[in-house]
CSV table of C-alpha atoms in Angstrom, one decimal:
chain,number,residue,atom,x,y,z
P,1,UNK,CA,21.3,150.3,93.0
P,2,UNK,CA,19.8,147.1,91.3
P,3,UNK,CA,21.0,143.6,92.1
P,4,UNK,CA,23.3,142.3,89.4
P,5,UNK,CA,22.4,138.7,88.4
P,6,UNK,CA,25.3,136.4,89.1
P,7,UNK,CA,27.2,135.3,86.1
P,8,UNK,CA,26.6,131.5,85.4
P,9,UNK,CA,29.6,129.3,86.4
P,10,UNK,CA,30.8,126.9,83.8
P,11,UNK,CA,33.6,125.0,85.2
P,12,UNK,CA,32.5,121.8,87.2
P,13,UNK,CA,35.1,122.4,90.0
P,14,UNK,CA,34.2,126.0,90.5
P,15,UNK,CA,30.6,125.2,90.4
P,16,UNK,CA,30.9,122.6,93.2
P,17,UNK,CA,33.1,124.9,95.1
P,18,UNK,CA,30.6,127.8,94.7
P,19,UNK,CA,27.8,125.5,96.0
P,20,UNK,CA,29.9,124.5,99.0
P,21,UNK,CA,30.8,128.0,100.0
P,22,UNK,CA,27.1,129.2,99.6
P,23,UNK,CA,26.0,126.3,101.6
P,24,UNK,CA,28.6,127.2,104.3
P,25,UNK,CA,27.5,130.7,104.3
P,26,UNK,CA,23.9,129.9,104.6
P,27,UNK,CA,24.0,127.1,107.1
P,28,UNK,CA,26.3,129.3,109.2
P,29,UNK,CA,23.8,132.2,109.3
P,30,UNK,CA,20.3,130.6,109.0
P,31,UNK,CA,21.1,127.0,110.1
P,32,UNK,CA,20.3,123.6,108.6
P,33,UNK,CA,16.5,123.7,109.0
P,34,UNK,CA,15.9,127.1,107.9
P,35,UNK,CA,18.1,126.9,104.7
P,36,UNK,CA,16.7,125.6,101.5
P,37,UNK,CA,18.5,124.3,98.6
P,38,UNK,CA,17.1,127.2,96.6
P,39,UNK,CA,18.7,129.8,98.9
P,40,UNK,CA,22.1,128.0,98.3
P,41,UNK,CA,21.7,127.9,94.6
P,42,UNK,CA,20.5,131.3,94.3
P,43,UNK,CA,23.5,132.5,96.2
P,44,UNK,CA,25.9,130.4,94.2
P,45,UNK,CA,24.3,131.4,90.9
P,46,UNK,CA,23.7,127.9,89.8
P,47,UNK,CA,20.6,125.7,89.0
P,48,UNK,CA,19.0,123.5,91.7
P,49,UNK,CA,19.7,120.3,89.6
P,50,UNK,CA,23.4,120.8,90.2
P,51,UNK,CA,23.1,120.3,94.0
P,52,UNK,CA,21.5,116.8,93.1
P,53,UNK,CA,24.3,116.2,90.6
P,54,UNK,CA,27.2,117.0,92.8
P,55,UNK,CA,25.9,116.2,96.3
P,56,UNK,CA,22.7,114.2,95.9
P,57,UNK,CA,20.6,115.9,98.7
P,58,UNK,CA,20.6,118.8,101.1
P,59,UNK,CA,22.0,116.4,104.0
P,60,UNK,CA,24.9,115.3,101.9
P,61,UNK,CA,25.5,118.9,101.0
P,62,UNK,CA,25.7,119.8,104.6
P,63,UNK,CA,27.9,117.1,105.5
P,64,UNK,CA,30.4,118.0,102.7
P,65,UNK,CA,30.2,121.7,103.6
P,66,UNK,CA,31.1,121.1,107.2
P,67,UNK,CA,33.6,118.6,106.5
P,68,UNK,CA,35.2,121.0,104.2
P,69,UNK,CA,35.5,123.5,107.1
P,70,UNK,CA,36.6,121.1,109.8
P,71,UNK,CA,40.3,121.2,109.2
P,72,UNK,CA,42.2,120.4,112.3
P,73,UNK,CA,45.6,121.0,110.5
P,74,UNK,CA,44.8,124.8,110.9
P,75,UNK,CA,45.1,124.1,114.5
P,76,UNK,CA,47.8,121.6,114.9
P,77,UNK,CA,50.0,123.5,112.5
P,78,UNK,CA,50.3,126.4,115.0
P,79,UNK,CA,53.6,126.4,116.7
P,80,UNK,CA,53.2,125.2,120.3
P,81,UNK,CA,55.1,128.0,121.8
P,82,UNK,CA,52.7,130.6,120.2
P,83,UNK,CA,49.5,128.6,120.3
P,84,UNK,CA,47.6,130.7,122.7
P,85,UNK,CA,47.9,134.0,120.8
P,86,UNK,CA,47.6,132.4,117.3
P,87,UNK,CA,44.6,130.4,118.0
P,88,UNK,CA,42.9,133.3,119.6
P,89,UNK,CA,43.5,135.4,116.5
P,90,UNK,CA,42.3,132.7,114.3
P,91,UNK,CA,39.1,132.4,116.4
P,92,UNK,CA,38.5,136.0,116.4
P,93,UNK,CA,39.3,136.9,112.8
P,94,UNK,CA,38.8,133.8,110.9
P,95,UNK,CA,40.9,132.5,108.0
P,96,UNK,CA,40.6,134.8,105.0
P,97,UNK,CA,37.3,134.3,103.3
P,98,UNK,CA,36.8,131.0,104.9
P,99,UNK,CA,34.2,130.7,107.8
P,100,UNK,CA,34.8,129.7,111.3
P,101,UNK,CA,32.7,126.4,111.6
P,102,UNK,CA,31.4,126.9,115.1
P,103,UNK,CA,28.4,128.9,114.0
P,104,UNK,CA,27.3,126.3,111.3
P,105,UNK,CA,27.9,123.5,114.1
P,106,UNK,CA,25.7,125.4,116.4
P,107,UNK,CA,23.0,126.1,114.1
P,108,UNK,CA,22.8,122.5,113.1
P,109,UNK,CA,21.4,121.5,116.5
P,110,UNK,CA,17.7,122.1,115.5
P,111,UNK,CA,17.8,119.1,113.1
P,112,UNK,CA,18.5,115.6,114.3
P,113,UNK,CA,20.1,114.4,111.0
P,114,UNK,CA,22.3,117.5,110.8
P,115,UNK,CA,23.2,117.2,114.5
P,116,UNK,CA,24.2,113.5,114.1
P,117,UNK,CA,26.4,114.5,111.1
P,118,UNK,CA,27.9,117.3,113.1
P,119,UNK,CA,28.6,115.0,116.1
P,120,UNK,CA,30.3,112.4,113.9
P,121,UNK,CA,32.4,114.9,112.1
P,122,UNK,CA,33.4,116.9,115.1
P,123,UNK,CA,34.7,113.6,116.7
P,124,UNK,CA,36.5,112.4,113.6
P,125,UNK,CA,37.9,115.6,112.2
P,126,UNK,CA,38.4,117.8,115.2
P,127,UNK,CA,38.5,116.0,118.6
P,128,UNK,CA,40.5,112.9,117.6
P,129,UNK,CA,43.2,114.8,115.8
P,130,UNK,CA,43.5,117.4,118.4
P,131,UNK,CA,43.7,114.7,121.1
P,132,UNK,CA,46.7,113.1,119.2
P,133,UNK,CA,48.3,116.5,118.8
P,134,UNK,CA,47.8,117.3,122.5
P,135,UNK,CA,49.5,114.0,123.7
P,136,UNK,CA,48.7,110.8,124.9
P,137,UNK,CA,48.6,111.7,128.7
P,138,UNK,CA,45.8,114.3,128.6
P,139,UNK,CA,45.2,114.6,124.9
P,140,UNK,CA,41.5,113.9,124.9
P,141,UNK,CA,40.9,116.0,128.0
P,142,UNK,CA,42.7,118.9,126.4
P,143,UNK,CA,41.0,118.5,123.2
P,144,UNK,CA,37.5,118.6,125.0
P,145,UNK,CA,38.8,121.7,127.1
P,146,UNK,CA,39.8,123.4,123.7
P,147,UNK,CA,36.5,122.7,122.2
P,148,UNK,CA,34.6,124.1,125.2
P,149,UNK,CA,36.5,127.3,125.3
P,150,UNK,CA,36.5,127.9,121.6
P,151,UNK,CA,32.8,127.2,121.2
P,152,UNK,CA,32.0,129.7,124.1
P,153,UNK,CA,34.1,132.3,122.6
P,154,UNK,CA,32.5,131.8,119.2
P,155,UNK,CA,29.0,132.0,120.7
P,156,UNK,CA,29.7,135.4,122.5
P,157,UNK,CA,31.6,136.9,119.6
P,158,UNK,CA,29.5,135.8,116.7
P,159,UNK,CA,26.1,134.6,117.7
P,160,UNK,CA,25.3,136.7,120.8
P,161,UNK,CA,28.0,139.4,120.8
P,162,UNK,CA,29.1,140.7,124.2
P,163,UNK,CA,30.5,144.2,124.3
P,164,UNK,CA,33.5,142.8,126.4
P,165,UNK,CA,34.6,140.7,123.3
P,166,UNK,CA,33.2,142.7,120.3
P,167,UNK,CA,34.6,144.5,118.4
P,168,UNK,CA,37.8,143.6,120.3
P,169,UNK,CA,38.2,141.6,123.5
P,170,UNK,CA,38.7,143.5,126.7
P,171,UNK,CA,42.5,143.2,127.5
P,172,UNK,CA,42.0,141.2,130.6
P,173,UNK,CA,39.7,138.7,128.8
P,174,UNK,CA,42.2,138.5,125.9
P,175,UNK,CA,45.1,137.8,128.3
P,176,UNK,CA,42.9,135.1,130.0
P,177,UNK,CA,42.0,133.5,126.8
P,178,UNK,CA,45.6,133.5,125.6
P,179,UNK,CA,46.7,131.9,128.8
P,180,UNK,CA,44.0,129.2,128.8
P,181,UNK,CA,44.8,128.3,125.1
P,182,UNK,CA,48.5,128.3,125.7
P,183,UNK,CA,48.2,126.0,128.8
P,184,UNK,CA,46.6,123.4,126.5
P,185,UNK,CA,49.7,123.3,124.2
P,186,UNK,CA,52.3,123.4,127.0
């Protein structure tokens, strides 16, 4: 079966979004260093000039692509009494066609510029909002614990799958993860 050429996107907002989504996919799979603007524009079905027009450069595209994925409201909108179960499902299954940002975050570590952007965005858009949501007494510690456990889960589900997690977590591991996440919200 022959590959079908993507239809050109005409609308500016849809074009920009297509570039962002293609960048999120590429940066999550191949990492910042191994992803070229050509890879992204080919996936988005647009010309390379449009990346410069909408984002300026690859680094700015990376920043906007990651920023678009780091939405702490998806986490802090979860009802506290169901936090453990709901966040585990979110981390295991994702949010519709959107990607979980952790693979993109981890794949950025090979480039100092991308790593600096990632550190700043994680602090501003994830850790600080979570710390406020978890509360003034232990908020920062709980946000850190959340990030540690969710990052580890993502590594061993998506990057280096363990058979006790993929395709479904072992029931004992699932129960432990639910308890750990729920303890953060209680």
